[in-house]
mmCIF file of C-alpha atoms in Angstrom:
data_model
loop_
_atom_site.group_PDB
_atom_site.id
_atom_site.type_symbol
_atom_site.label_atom_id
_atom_site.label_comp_id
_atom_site.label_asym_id
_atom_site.label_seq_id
_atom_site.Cartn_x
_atom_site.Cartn_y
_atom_site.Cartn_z
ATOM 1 C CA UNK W 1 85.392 -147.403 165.071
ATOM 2 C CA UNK W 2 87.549 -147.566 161.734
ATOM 3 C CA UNK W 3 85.908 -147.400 158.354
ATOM 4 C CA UNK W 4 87.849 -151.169 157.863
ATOM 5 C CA UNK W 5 85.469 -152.313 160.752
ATOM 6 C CA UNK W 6 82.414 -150.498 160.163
ATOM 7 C CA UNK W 7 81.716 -152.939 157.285
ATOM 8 C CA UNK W 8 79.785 -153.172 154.080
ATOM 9 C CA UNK W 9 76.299 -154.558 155.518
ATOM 10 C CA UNK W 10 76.115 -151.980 158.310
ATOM 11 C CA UNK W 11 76.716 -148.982 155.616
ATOM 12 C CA UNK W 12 74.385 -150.651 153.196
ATOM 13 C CA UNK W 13 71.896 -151.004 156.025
ATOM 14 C CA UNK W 14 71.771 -147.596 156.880
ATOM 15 C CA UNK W 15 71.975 -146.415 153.121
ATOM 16 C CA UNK W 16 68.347 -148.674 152.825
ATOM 17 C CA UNK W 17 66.883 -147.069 155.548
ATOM 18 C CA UNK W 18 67.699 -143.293 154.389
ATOM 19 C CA UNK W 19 66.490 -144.504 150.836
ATOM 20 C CA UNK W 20 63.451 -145.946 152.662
ATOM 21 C CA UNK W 21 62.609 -142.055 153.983
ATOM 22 C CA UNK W 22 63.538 -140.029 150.942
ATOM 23 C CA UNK W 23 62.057 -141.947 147.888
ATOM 24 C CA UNK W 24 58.592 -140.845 149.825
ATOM 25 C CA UNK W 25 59.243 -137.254 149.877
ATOM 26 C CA UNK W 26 60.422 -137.253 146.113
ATOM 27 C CA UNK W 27 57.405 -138.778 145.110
ATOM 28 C CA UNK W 28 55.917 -136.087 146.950
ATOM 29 C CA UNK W 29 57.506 -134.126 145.630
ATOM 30 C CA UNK W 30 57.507 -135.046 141.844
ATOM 31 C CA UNK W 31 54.007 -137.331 141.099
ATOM 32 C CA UNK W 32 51.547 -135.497 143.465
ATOM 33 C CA UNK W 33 48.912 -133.279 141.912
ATOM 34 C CA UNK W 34 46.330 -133.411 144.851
ATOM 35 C CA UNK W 35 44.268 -130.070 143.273
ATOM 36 C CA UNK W 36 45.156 -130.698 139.801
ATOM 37 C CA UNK W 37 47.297 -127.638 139.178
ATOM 38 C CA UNK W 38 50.078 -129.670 137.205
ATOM 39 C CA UNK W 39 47.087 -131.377 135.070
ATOM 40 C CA UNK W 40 46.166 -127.892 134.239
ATOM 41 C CA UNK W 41 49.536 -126.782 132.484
ATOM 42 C CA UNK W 42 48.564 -129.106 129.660
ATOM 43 C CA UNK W 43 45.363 -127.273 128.989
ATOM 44 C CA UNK W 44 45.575 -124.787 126.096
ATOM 45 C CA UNK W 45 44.368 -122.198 128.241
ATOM 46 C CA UNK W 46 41.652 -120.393 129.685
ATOM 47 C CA UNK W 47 38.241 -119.923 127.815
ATOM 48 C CA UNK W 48 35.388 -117.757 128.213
ATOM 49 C CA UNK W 49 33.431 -120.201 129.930
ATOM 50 C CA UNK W 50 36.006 -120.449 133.137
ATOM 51 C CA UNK W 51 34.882 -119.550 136.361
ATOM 52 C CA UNK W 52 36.680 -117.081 138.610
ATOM 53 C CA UNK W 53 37.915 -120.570 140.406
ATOM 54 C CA UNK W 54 39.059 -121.904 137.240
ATOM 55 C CA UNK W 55 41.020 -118.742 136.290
ATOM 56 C CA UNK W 56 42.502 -118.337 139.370
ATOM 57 C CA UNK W 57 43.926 -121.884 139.628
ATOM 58 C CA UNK W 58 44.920 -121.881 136.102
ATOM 59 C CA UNK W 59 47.085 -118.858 137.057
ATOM 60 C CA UNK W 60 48.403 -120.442 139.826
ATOM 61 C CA UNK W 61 48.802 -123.186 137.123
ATOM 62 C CA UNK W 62 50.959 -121.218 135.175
ATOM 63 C CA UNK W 63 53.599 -120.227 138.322
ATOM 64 C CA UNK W 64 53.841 -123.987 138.632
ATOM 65 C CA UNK W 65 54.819 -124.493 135.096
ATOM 66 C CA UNK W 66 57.311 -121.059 134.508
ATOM 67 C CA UNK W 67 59.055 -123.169 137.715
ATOM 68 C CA UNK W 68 59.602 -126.147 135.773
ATOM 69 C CA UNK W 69 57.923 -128.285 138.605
ATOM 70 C CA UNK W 70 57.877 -132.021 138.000
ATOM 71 C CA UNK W 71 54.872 -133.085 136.545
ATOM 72 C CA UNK W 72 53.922 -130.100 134.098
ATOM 73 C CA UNK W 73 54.015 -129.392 130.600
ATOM 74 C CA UNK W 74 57.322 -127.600 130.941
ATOM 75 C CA UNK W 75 59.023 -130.693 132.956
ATOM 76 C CA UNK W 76 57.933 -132.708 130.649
ATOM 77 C CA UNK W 77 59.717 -131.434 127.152
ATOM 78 C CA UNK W 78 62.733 -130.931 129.902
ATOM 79 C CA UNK W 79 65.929 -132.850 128.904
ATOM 80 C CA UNK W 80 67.736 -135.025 131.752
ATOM 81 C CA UNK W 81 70.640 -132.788 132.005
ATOM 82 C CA UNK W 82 68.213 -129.659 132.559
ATOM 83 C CA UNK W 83 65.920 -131.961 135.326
ATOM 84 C CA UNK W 84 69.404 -133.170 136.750
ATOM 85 C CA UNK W 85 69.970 -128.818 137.192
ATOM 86 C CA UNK W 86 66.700 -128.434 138.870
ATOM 87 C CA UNK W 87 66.983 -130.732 141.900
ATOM 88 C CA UNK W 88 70.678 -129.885 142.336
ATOM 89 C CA UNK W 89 69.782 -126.242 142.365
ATOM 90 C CA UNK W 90 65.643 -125.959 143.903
ATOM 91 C CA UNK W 91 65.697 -128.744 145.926
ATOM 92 C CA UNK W 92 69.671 -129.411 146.981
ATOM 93 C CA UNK W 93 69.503 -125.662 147.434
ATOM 94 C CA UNK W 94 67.151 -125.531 150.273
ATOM 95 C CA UNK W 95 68.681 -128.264 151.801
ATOM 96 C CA UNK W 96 72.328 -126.511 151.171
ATOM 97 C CA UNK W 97 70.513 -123.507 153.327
ATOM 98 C CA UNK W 98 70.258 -126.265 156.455
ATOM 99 C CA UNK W 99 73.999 -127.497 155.850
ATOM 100 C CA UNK W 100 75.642 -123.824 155.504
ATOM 101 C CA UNK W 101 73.671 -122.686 158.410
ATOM 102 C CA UNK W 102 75.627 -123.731 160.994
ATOM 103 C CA UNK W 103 78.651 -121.834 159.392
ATOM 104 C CA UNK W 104 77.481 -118.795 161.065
ATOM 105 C CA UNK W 105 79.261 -120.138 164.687
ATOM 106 C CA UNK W 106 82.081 -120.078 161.924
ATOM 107 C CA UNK W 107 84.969 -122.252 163.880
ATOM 108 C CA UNK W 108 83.076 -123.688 166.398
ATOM 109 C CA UNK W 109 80.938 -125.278 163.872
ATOM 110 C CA UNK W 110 83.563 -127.636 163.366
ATOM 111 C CA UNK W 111 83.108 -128.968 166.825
ATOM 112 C CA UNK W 112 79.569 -130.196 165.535
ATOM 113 C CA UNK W 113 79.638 -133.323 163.286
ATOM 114 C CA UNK W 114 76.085 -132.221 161.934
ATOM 115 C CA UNK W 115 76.969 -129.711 159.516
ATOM 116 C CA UNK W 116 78.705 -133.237 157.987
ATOM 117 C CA UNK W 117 75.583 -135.367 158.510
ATOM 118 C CA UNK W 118 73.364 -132.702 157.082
ATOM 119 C CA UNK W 119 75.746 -132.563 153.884
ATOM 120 C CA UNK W 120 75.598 -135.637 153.633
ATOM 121 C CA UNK W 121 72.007 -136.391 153.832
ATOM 122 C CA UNK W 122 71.431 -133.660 151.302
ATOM 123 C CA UNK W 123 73.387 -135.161 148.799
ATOM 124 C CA UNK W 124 71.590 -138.643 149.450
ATOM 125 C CA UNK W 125 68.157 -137.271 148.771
ATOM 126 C CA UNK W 126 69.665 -135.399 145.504
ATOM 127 C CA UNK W 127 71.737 -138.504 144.024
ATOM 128 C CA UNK W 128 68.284 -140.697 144.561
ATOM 129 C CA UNK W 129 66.260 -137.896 142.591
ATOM 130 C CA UNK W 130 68.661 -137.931 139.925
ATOM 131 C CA UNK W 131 68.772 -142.011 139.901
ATOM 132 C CA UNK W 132 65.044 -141.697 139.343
ATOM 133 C CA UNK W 133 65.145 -139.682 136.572
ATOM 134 C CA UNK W 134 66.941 -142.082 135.248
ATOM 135 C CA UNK W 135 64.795 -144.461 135.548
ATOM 136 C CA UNK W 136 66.595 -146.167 138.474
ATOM 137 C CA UNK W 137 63.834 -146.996 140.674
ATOM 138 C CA UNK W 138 65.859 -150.394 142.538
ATOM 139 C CA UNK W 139 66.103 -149.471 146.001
ATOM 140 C CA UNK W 140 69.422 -152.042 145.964
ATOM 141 C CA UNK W 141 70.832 -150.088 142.931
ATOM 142 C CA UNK W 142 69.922 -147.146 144.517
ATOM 143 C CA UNK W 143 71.768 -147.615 147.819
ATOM 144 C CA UNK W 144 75.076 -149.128 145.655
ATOM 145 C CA UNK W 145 74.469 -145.491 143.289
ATOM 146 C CA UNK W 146 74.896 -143.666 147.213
ATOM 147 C CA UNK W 147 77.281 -146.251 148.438
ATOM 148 C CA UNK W 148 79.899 -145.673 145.613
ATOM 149 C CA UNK W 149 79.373 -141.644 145.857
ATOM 150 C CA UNK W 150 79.579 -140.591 148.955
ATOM 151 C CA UNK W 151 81.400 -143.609 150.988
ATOM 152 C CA UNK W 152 83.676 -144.738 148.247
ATOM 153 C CA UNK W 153 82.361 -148.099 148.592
ATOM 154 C CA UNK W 154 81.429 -150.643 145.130
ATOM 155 C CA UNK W 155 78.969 -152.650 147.062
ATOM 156 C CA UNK W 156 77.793 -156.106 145.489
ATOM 157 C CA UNK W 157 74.647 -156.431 143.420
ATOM 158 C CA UNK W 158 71.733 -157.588 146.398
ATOM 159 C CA UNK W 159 74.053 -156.007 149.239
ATOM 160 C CA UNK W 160 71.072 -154.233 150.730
ATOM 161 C CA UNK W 161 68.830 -158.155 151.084
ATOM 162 C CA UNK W 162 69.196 -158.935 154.644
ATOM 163 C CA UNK W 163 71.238 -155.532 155.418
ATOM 164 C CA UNK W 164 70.260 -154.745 159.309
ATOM 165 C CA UNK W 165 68.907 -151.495 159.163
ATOM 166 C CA UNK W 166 70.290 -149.302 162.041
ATOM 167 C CA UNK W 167 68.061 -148.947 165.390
ATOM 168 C CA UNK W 168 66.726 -145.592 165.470
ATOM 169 C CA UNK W 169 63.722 -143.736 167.444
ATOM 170 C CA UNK W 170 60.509 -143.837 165.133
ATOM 171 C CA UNK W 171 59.757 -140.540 166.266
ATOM 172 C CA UNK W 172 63.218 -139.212 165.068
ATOM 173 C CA UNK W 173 62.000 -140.706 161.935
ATOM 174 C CA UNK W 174 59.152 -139.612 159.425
ATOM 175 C CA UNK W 175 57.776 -142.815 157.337
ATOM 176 C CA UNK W 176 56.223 -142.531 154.521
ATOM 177 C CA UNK W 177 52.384 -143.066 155.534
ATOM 178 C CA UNK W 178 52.809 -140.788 158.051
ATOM 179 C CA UNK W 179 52.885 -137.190 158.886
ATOM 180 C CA UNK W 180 55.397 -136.931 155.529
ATOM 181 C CA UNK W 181 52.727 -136.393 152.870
ATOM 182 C CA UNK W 182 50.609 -133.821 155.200
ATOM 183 C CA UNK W 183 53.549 -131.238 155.863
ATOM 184 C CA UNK W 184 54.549 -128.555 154.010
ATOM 185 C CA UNK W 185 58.466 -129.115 155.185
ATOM 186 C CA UNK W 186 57.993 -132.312 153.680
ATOM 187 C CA UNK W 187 61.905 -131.598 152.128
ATOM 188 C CA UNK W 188 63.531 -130.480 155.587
ATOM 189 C CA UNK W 189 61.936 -132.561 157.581
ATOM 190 C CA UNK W 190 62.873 -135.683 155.458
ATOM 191 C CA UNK W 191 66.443 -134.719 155.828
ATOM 192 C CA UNK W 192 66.512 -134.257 159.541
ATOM 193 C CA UNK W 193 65.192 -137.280 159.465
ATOM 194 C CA UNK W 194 67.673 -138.943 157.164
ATOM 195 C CA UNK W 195 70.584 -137.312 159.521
ATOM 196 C CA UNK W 196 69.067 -139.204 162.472
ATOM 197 C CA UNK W 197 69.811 -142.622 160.539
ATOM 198 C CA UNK W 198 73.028 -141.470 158.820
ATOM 199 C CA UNK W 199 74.718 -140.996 162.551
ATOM 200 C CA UNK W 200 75.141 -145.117 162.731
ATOM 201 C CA UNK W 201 77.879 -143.938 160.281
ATOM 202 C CA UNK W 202 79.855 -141.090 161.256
ATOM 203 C CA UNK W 203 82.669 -142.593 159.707
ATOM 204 C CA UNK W 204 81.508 -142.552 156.467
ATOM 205 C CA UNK W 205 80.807 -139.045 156.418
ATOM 206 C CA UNK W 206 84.032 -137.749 155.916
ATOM 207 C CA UNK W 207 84.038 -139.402 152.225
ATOM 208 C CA UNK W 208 81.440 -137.631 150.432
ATOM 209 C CA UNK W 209 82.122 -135.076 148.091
ATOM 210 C CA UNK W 210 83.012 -131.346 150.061
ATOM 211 C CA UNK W 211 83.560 -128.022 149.586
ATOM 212 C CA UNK W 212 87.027 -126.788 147.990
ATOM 213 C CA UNK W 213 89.568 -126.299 150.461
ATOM 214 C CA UNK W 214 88.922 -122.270 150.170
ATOM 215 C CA UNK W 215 85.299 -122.629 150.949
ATOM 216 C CA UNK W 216 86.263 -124.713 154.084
ATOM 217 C CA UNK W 217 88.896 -121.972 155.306
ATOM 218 C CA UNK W 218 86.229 -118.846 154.683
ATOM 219 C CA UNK W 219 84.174 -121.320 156.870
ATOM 220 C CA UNK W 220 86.089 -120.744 160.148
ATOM 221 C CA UNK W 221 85.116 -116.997 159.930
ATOM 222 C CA UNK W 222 81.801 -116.354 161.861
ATOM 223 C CA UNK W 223 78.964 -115.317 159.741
ATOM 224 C CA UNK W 224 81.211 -115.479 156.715
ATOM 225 C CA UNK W 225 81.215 -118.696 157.148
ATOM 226 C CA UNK W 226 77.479 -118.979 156.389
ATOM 227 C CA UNK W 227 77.822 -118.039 153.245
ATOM 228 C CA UNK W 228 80.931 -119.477 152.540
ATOM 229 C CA UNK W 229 79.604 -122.658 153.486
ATOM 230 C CA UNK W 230 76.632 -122.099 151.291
ATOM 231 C CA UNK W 231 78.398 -121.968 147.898
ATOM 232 C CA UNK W 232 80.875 -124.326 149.041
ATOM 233 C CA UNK W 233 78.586 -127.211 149.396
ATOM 234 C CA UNK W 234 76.796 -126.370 146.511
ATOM 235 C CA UNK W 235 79.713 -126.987 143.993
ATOM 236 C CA UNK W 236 80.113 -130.265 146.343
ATOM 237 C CA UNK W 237 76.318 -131.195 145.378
ATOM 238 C CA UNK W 238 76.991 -130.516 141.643
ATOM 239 C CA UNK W 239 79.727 -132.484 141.952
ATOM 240 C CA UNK W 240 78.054 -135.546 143.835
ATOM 241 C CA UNK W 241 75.721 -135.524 141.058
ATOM 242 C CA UNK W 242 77.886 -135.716 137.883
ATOM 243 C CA UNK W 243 79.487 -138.494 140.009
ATOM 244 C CA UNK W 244 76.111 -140.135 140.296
ATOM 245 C CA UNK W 245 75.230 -139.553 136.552
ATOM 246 C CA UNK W 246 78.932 -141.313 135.636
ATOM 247 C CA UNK W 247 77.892 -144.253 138.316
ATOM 248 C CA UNK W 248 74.444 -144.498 136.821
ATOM 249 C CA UNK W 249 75.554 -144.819 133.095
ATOM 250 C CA UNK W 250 78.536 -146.847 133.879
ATOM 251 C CA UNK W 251 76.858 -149.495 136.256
ATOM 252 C CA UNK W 252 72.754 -149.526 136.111
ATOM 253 C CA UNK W 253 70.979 -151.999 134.602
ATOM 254 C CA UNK W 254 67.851 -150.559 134.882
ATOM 255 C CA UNK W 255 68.123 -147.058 133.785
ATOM 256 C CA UNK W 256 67.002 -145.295 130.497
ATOM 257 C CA UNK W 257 68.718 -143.038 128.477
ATOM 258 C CA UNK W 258 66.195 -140.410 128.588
ATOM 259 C CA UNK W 259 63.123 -139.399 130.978
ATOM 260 C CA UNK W 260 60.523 -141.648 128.781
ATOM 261 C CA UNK W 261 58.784 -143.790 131.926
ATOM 262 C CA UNK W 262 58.081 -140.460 133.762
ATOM 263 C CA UNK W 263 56.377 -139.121 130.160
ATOM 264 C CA UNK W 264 54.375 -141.972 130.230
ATOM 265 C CA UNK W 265 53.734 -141.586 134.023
ATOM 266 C CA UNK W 266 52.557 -137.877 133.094
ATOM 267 C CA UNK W 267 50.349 -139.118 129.702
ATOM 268 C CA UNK W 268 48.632 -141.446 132.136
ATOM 269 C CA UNK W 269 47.739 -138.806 135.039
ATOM 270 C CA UNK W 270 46.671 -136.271 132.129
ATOM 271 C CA UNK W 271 44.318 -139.365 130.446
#
């Protein structure tokens, strides 16, 4: 099947339903303070009338916070360019781990389309993060953001409403009620599961952003190609998201020139 006949509502419907899985795990990933280690980074610090528990999660407090992890004081006073740097590089990097690895088979990895699916899928989950901080929060913009980034396609405003999402096994799929917000893979196992949708279309795969031409000849070489793979999708990922920034400032109507909602967002868990 050609691009031509793939079609806009088939690639739209598939973009909904990997936006469907991964806006879950970022919330995870970003607004969840289940023990209240994040709320503790904007406490002055410890006191002489802390128990050992207190001191001991206020320490564990602090390794949260020296991270830069969404939702603490140091996210916070973060500027969009540095919190754009910090999902390309934490959590694009461990999914870059899962796209490089098949690199080690070096030339025969290129017999496997999921090293491309993978890629892919990474760079979905990443693009969405950075829509959000943005303040882009439209699933419909959201999908047009991916659309125009990684399949070269400037899908209409409202594409996604009525968009058939494609069939695909539940179990192959992690939603977001489910076992998502109990697992400590939350990350990888959002983007196997976003690979499992993204196969309806293979053909669009091939029009993401990907690693410089050198990267992809070091990648024939076994075990080389592991680690040539590595660094050569991460300069793809940086690139997918300046693309996404331009996209975002050049066609969102919803998004905000800097990280303000998610201040307030933080100001209201702290209250």
């Amino acid at each position: 099947m050609s691009a031509d006949r793939l079609g806009d509502d088939r690639v739209a419907g598939a973009l909904k339903a990997a936006v469907r899985v991964i806006v879950p795990v970022l919330e995870l990933l970003a607004d969840r303070d289940p023990l209240g280690l994040k709320k503790r980074t904007f406490r002055d610090g410890s006191t002489s009338t802390d128990s050992k528990v207190d001191t001991a999660l206020n320490a564990v407090a602090s390794v949260f916070d020296a991270a830069d992890t969404p939702g603490t004081k140091a996210w916070e006073s973060m500027t969009v360019d540095q919190r754009v740097s910090w999902w390309v590089g934490r959590v694009g990097g461990i999914g870059t781990v899962a796209v490089a690895f098949p690199g080690i088979f070096g030339v025969l990895a290129r017999r496997l389309p999921l090293g491309d699916v993978l890629g892919f899928a990474n760079q979905a989950i990443v693009l969405v993060a950075v829509a959000r901080e943005y303040g882009v929060t439209d699933r419909d913009e959201q999908v047009r953001l991916l659309a125009s980034v990684l399949c070269n396609r400037e899908l209409a405003k409202g594409a996604t409403h009525g968009a058939p999402e494609p069939d695909v096994d539940d179990d192959a799929v992690t939603e977001p009620s489910g076992r998502l917000t109990r697992s400590p893979f939350a990350l990888l196992s959002t983007l196997w599961s976003v690979t499992k949708i993204l196969k309806s279309v293979t053909d669009e795969l091939d029009k993401r952003p990907h690693s410089r031409t050198v990267y992809r000849w070091l990648g024939n070489l076994p075990v080389v190609g592991a680690v040539a793979g590595y660094f050569g999708e991460r300069g793809a990922l940086t690139r997918a998201a300046k693309l996404g920034r331009r996209w975002i400032e050049s066609n969102s109507t919803s998004a905000s020139n800097a990280p303000s909602g998610r201040r307030e967002a933080l100001r209201a868990r702290k209250g």
